[in-house]
Every structure is written in C-alpha cells, then in structure tokens.
JSON list of C-alpha atoms in Angstrom, two decimals:
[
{"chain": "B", "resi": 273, "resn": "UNK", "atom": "CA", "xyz": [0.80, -54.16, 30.77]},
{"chain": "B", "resi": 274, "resn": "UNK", "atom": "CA", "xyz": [2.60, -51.21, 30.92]},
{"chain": "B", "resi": 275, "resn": "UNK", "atom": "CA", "xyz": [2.33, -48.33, 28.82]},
{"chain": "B", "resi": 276, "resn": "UNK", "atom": "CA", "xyz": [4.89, -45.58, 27.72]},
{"chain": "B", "resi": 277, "resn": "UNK", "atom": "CA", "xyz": [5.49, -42.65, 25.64]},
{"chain": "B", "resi": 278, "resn": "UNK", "atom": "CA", "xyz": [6.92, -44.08, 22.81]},
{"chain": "B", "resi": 279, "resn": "UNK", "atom": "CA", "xyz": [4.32, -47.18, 22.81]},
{"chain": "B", "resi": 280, "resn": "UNK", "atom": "CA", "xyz": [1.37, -44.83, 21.09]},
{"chain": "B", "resi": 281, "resn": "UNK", "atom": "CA", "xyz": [3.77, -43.13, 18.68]},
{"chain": "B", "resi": 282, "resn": "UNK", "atom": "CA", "xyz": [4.94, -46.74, 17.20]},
{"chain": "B", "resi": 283, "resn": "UNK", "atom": "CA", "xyz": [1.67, -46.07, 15.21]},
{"chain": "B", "resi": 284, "resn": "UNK", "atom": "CA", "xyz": [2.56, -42.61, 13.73]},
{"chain": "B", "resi": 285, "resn": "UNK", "atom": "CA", "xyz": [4.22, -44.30, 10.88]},
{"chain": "B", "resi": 286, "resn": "UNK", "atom": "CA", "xyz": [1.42, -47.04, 9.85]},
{"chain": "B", "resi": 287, "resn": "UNK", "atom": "CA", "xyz": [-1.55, -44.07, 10.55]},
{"chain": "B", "resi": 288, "resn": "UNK", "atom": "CA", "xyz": [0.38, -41.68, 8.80]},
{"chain": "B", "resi": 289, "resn": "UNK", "atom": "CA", "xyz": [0.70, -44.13, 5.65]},
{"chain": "B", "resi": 290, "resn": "UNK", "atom": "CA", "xyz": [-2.30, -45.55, 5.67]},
{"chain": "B", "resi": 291, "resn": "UNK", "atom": "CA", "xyz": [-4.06, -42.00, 5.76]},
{"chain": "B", "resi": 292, "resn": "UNK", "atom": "CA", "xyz": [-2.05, -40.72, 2.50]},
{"chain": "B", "resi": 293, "resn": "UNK", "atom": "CA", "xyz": [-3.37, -44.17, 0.96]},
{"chain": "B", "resi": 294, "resn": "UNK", "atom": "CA", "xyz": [-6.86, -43.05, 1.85]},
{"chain": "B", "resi": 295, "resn": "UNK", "atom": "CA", "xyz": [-6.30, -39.80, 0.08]},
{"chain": "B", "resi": 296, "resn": "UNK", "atom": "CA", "xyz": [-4.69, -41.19, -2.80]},
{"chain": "B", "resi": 297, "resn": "UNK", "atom": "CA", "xyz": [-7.71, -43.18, -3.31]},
{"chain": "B", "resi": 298, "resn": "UNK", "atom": "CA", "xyz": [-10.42, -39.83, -2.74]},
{"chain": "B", "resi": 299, "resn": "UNK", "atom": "CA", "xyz": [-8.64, -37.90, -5.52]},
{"chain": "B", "resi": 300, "resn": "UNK", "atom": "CA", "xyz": [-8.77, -41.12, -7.84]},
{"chain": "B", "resi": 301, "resn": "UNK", "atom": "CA", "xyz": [-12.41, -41.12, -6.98]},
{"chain": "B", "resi": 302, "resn": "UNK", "atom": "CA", "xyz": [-13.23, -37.59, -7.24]},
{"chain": "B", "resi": 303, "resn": "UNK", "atom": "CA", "xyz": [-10.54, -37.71, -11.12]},
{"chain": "B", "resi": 304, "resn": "UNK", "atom": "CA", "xyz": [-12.87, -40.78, -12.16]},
{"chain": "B", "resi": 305, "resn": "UNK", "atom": "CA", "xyz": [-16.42, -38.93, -10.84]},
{"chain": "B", "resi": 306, "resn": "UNK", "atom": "CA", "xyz": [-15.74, -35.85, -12.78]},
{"chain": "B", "resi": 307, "resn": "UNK", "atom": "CA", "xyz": [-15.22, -37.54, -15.94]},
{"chain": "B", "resi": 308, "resn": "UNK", "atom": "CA", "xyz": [-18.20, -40.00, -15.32]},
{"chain": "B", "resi": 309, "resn": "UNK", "atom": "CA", "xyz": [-20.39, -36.89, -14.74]},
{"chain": "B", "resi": 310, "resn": "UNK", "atom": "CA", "xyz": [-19.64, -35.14, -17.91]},
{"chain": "B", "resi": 311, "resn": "UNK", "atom": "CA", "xyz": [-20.26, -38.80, -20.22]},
{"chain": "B", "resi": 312, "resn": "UNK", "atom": "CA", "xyz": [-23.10, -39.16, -18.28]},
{"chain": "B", "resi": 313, "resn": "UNK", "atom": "CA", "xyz": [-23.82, -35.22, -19.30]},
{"chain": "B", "resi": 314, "resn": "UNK", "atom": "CA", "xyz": [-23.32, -36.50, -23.13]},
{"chain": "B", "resi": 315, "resn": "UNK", "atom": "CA", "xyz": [-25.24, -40.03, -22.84]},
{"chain": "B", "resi": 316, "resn": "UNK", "atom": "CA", "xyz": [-27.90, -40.00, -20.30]},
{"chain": "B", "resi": 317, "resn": "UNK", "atom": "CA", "xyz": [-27.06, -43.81, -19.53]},
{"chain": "B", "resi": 318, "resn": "UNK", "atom": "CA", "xyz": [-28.11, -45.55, -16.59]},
{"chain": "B", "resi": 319, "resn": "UNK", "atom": "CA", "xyz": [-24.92, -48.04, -16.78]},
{"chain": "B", "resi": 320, "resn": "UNK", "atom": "CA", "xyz": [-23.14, -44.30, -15.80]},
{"chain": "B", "resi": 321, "resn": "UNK", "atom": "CA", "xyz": [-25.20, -42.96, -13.40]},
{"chain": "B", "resi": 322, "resn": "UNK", "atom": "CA", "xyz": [-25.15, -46.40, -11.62]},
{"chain": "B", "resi": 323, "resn": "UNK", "atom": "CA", "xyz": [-21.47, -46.46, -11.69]},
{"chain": "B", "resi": 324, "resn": "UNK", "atom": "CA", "xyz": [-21.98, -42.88, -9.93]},
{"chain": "B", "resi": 325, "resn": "UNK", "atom": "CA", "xyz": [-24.03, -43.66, -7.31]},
{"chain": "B", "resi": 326, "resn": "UNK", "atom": "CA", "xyz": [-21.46, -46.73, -6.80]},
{"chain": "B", "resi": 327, "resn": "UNK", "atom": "CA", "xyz": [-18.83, -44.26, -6.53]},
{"chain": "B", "resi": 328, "resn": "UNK", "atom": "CA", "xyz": [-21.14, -42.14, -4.15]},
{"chain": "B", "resi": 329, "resn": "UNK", "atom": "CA", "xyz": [-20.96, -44.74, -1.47]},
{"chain": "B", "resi": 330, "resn": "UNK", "atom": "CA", "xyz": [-17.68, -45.54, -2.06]},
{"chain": "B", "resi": 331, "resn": "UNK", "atom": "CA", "xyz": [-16.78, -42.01, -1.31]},
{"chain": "B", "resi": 332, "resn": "UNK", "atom": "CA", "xyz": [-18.82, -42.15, 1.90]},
{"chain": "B", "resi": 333, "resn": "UNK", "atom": "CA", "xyz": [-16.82, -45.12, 3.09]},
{"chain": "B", "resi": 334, "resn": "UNK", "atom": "CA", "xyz": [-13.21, -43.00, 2.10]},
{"chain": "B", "resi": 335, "resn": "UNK", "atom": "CA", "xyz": [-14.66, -40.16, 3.98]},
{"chain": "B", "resi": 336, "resn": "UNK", "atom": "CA", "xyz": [-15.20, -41.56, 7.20]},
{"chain": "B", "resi": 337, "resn": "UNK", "atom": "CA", "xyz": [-11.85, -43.89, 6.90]},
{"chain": "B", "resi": 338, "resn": "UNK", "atom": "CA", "xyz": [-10.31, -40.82, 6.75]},
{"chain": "B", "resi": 339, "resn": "UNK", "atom": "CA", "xyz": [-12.37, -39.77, 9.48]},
{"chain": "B", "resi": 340, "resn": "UNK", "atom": "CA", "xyz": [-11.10, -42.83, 11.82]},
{"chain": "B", "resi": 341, "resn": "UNK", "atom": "CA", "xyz": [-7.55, -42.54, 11.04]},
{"chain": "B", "resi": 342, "resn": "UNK", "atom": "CA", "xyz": [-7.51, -38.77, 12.14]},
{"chain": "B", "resi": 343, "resn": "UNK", "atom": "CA", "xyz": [-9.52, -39.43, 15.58]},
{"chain": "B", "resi": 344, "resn": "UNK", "atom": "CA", "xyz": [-7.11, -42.88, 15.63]},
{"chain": "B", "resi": 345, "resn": "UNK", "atom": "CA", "xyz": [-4.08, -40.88, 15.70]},
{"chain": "B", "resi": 346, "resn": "UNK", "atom": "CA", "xyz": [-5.39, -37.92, 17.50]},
{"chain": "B", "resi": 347, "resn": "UNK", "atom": "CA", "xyz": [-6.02, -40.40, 20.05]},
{"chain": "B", "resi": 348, "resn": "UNK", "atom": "CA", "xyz": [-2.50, -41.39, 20.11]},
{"chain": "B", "resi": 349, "resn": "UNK", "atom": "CA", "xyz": [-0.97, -38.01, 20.68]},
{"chain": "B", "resi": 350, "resn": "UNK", "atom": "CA", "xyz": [-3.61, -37.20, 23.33]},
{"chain": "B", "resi": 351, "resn": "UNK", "atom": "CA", "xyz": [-2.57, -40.66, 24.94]},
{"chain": "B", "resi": 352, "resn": "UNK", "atom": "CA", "xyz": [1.02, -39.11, 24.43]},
{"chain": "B", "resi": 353, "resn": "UNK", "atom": "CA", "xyz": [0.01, -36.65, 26.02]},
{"chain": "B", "resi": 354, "resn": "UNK", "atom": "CA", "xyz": [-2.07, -37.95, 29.46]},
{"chain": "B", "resi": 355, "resn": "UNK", "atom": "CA", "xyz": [1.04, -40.40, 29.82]},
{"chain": "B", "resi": 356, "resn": "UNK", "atom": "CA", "xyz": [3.34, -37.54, 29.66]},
{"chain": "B", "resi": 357, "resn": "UNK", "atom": "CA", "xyz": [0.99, -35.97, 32.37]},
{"chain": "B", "resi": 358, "resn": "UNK", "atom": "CA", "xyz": [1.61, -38.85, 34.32]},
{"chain": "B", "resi": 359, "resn": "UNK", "atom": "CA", "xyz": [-1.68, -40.97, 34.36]},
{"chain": "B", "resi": 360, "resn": "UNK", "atom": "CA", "xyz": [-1.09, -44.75, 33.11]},
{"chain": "B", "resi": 361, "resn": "UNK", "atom": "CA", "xyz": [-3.89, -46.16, 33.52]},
{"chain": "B", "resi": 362, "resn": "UNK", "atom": "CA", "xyz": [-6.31, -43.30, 31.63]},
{"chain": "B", "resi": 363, "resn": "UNK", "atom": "CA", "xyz": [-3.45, -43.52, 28.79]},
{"chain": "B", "resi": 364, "resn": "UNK", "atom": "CA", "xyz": [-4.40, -47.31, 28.92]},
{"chain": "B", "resi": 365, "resn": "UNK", "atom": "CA", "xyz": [-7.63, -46.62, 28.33]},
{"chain": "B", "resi": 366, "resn": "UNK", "atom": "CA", "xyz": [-6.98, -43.66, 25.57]},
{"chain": "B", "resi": 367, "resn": "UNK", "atom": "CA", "xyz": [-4.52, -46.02, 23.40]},
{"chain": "B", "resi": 368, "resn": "UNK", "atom": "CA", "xyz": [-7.20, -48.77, 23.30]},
{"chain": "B", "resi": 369, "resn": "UNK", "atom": "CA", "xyz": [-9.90, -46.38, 21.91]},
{"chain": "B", "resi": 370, "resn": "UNK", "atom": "CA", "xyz": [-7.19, -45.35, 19.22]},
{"chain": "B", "resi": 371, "resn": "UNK", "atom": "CA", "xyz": [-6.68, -48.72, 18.66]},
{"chain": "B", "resi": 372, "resn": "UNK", "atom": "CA", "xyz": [-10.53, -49.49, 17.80]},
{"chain": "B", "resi": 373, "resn": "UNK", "atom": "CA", "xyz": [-10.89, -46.60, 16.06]},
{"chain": "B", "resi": 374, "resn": "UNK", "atom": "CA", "xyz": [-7.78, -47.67, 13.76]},
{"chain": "B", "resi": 375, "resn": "UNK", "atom": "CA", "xyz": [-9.92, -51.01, 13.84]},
{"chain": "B", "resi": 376, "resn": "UNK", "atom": "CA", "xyz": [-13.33, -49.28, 12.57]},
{"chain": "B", "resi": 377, "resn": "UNK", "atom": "CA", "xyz": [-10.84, -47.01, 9.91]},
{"chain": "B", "resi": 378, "resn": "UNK", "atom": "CA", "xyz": [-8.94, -50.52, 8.46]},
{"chain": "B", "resi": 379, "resn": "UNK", "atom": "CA", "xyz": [-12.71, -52.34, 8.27]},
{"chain": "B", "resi": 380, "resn": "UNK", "atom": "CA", "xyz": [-14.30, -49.37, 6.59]},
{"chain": "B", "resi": 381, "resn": "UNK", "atom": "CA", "xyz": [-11.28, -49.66, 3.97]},
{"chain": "B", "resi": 382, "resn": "UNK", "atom": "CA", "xyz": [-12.22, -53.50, 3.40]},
{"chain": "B", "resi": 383, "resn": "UNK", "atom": "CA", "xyz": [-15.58, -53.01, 2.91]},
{"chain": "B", "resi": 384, "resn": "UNK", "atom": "CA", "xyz": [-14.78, -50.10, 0.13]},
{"chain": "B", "resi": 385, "resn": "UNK", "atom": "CA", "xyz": [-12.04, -52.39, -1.27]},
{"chain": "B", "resi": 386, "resn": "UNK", "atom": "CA", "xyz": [-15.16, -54.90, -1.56]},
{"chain": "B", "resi": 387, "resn": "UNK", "atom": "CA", "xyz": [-17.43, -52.28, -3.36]},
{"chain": "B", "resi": 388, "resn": "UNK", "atom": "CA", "xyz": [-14.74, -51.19, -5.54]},
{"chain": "B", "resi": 389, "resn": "UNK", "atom": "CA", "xyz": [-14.17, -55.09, -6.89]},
{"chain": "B", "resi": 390, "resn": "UNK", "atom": "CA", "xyz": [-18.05, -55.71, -7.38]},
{"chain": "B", "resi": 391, "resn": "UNK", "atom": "CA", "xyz": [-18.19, -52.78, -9.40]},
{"chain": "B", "resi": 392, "resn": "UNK", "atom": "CA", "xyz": [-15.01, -53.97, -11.48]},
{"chain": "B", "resi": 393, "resn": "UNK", "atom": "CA", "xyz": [-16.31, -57.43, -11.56]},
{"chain": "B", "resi": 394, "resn": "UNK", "atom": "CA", "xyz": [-19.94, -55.94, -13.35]},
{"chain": "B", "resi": 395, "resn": "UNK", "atom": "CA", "xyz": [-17.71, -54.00, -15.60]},
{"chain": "B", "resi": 396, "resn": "UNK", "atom": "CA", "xyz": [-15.74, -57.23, -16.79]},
{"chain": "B", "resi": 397, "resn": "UNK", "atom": "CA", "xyz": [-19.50, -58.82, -16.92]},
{"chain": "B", "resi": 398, "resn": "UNK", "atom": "CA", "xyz": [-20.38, -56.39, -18.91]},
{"chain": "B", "resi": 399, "resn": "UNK", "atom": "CA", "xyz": [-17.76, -56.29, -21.35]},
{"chain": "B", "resi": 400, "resn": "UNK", "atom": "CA", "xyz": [-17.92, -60.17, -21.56]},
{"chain": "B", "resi": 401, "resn": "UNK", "atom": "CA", "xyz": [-21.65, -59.84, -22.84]},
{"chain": "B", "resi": 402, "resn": "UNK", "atom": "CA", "xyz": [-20.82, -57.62, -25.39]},
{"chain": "B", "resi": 403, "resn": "UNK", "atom": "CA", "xyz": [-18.11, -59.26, -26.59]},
{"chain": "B", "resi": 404, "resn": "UNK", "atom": "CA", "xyz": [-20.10, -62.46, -26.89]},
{"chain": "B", "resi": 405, "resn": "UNK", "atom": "CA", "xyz": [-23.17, -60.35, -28.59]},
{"chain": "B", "resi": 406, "resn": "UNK", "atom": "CA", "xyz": [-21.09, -59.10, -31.84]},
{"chain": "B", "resi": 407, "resn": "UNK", "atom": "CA", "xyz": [-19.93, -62.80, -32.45]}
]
C-alpha cells in the first residue's frame, strides 16, 4: 500500500470533530457535577453521591478519550511529517499506531456512552417506582 502526505491528514477533519464532541461532553459533565455537588451539599443523599461517583468514572473515560484523540492526531502530523522526510515505510508504521490509537479513543467513547445510558436507565427506574408508590 502506498502511503502519502495527504493520506494521514484525511483524518484532521473526523479527529478534529470528534475531539470538540469530547469536550462538549467534559463541560456538560463538569455543568451537571457542580450542581450535583451542591444538592448533595443540601441533602446528604446517597442516590446523589452515587450519581457522582457515576459521573467520576465517566469523567475518567472523557479524559483519556481526549487523551487518544490528541496522541491519534499527533501521530498523524508526525506521520506527515517522517513521510515528508522521505521514509514510507516508518510513516506506514506511524499512521497505523494513529489509527489504533483513534481505535482505543472511539472504544473508550462507547463504553462512556454505555455508562452514561445505565445511569439514565436507573434514573427512569427510579422515577417509575415512585410514580407507582403515590398511586
């Protein structure tokens, strides 16, 4: 296969998105963690402070999705750049890593994604019981 200087920056676009989607969700996060802190200040309930430690790990996961992407499309340039320098087959090489680390950044997303719905599905739960309780 042959590799050229435009083949790693056909992922600029997709990292650079993809990162800004990742930060969009961190400041959601860190909006949602704030305000759970200070009810949690007011109430002292567990149902809070589990829903904080939820978001704990979810941050985690954001953190080191972020972490990916950047190494993912550092990768990229540096391939830019060892292609530019004229060696192929260690460009090869470089643009597969940023590949799997793109891999590692999109499976780390999933897995939050995952978190985030089991946490809105025990909401829902939630809600359901105490809607049925005040029939």
């Amino acid at each position: 296969m042959e590799i050229t200087l435009t083949t790693p920056a056909l992922l600029f676009p997709a990292i650079s998105l993809l990162l800004l989607a990742y930060t969009n969700r961190f400041l959601a996060l860190a909006g949602l963690i704030r305000s759970l802190k200070q009810r949690y200040a007011t109430t002292q309930s567990h149902i809070v402070y589990g829903q904080i430690e939820n978001l704990r790990t979810r941050l985690l996961l954001i953190r080191n999705m972020q972490a990916f992407g950047i190494a993912s499309i550092f990768g990229c340039v540096f391939c830019m750049f060892v292609l530019f320098a004229g060696y192929e087959t260690i460009g090869k090489y470089v643009f597969g890593l940023s590949l799997l680390l793109l891999l590692i950044s999109l499976a780390l997303a999933l897995r939050e994604i995952q978190i985030s719905v089991n946490a809105l599905t025990l909401e829902l739960n939630d809600l359901e019981e105490s809607a049925e309780n005040s029939r």
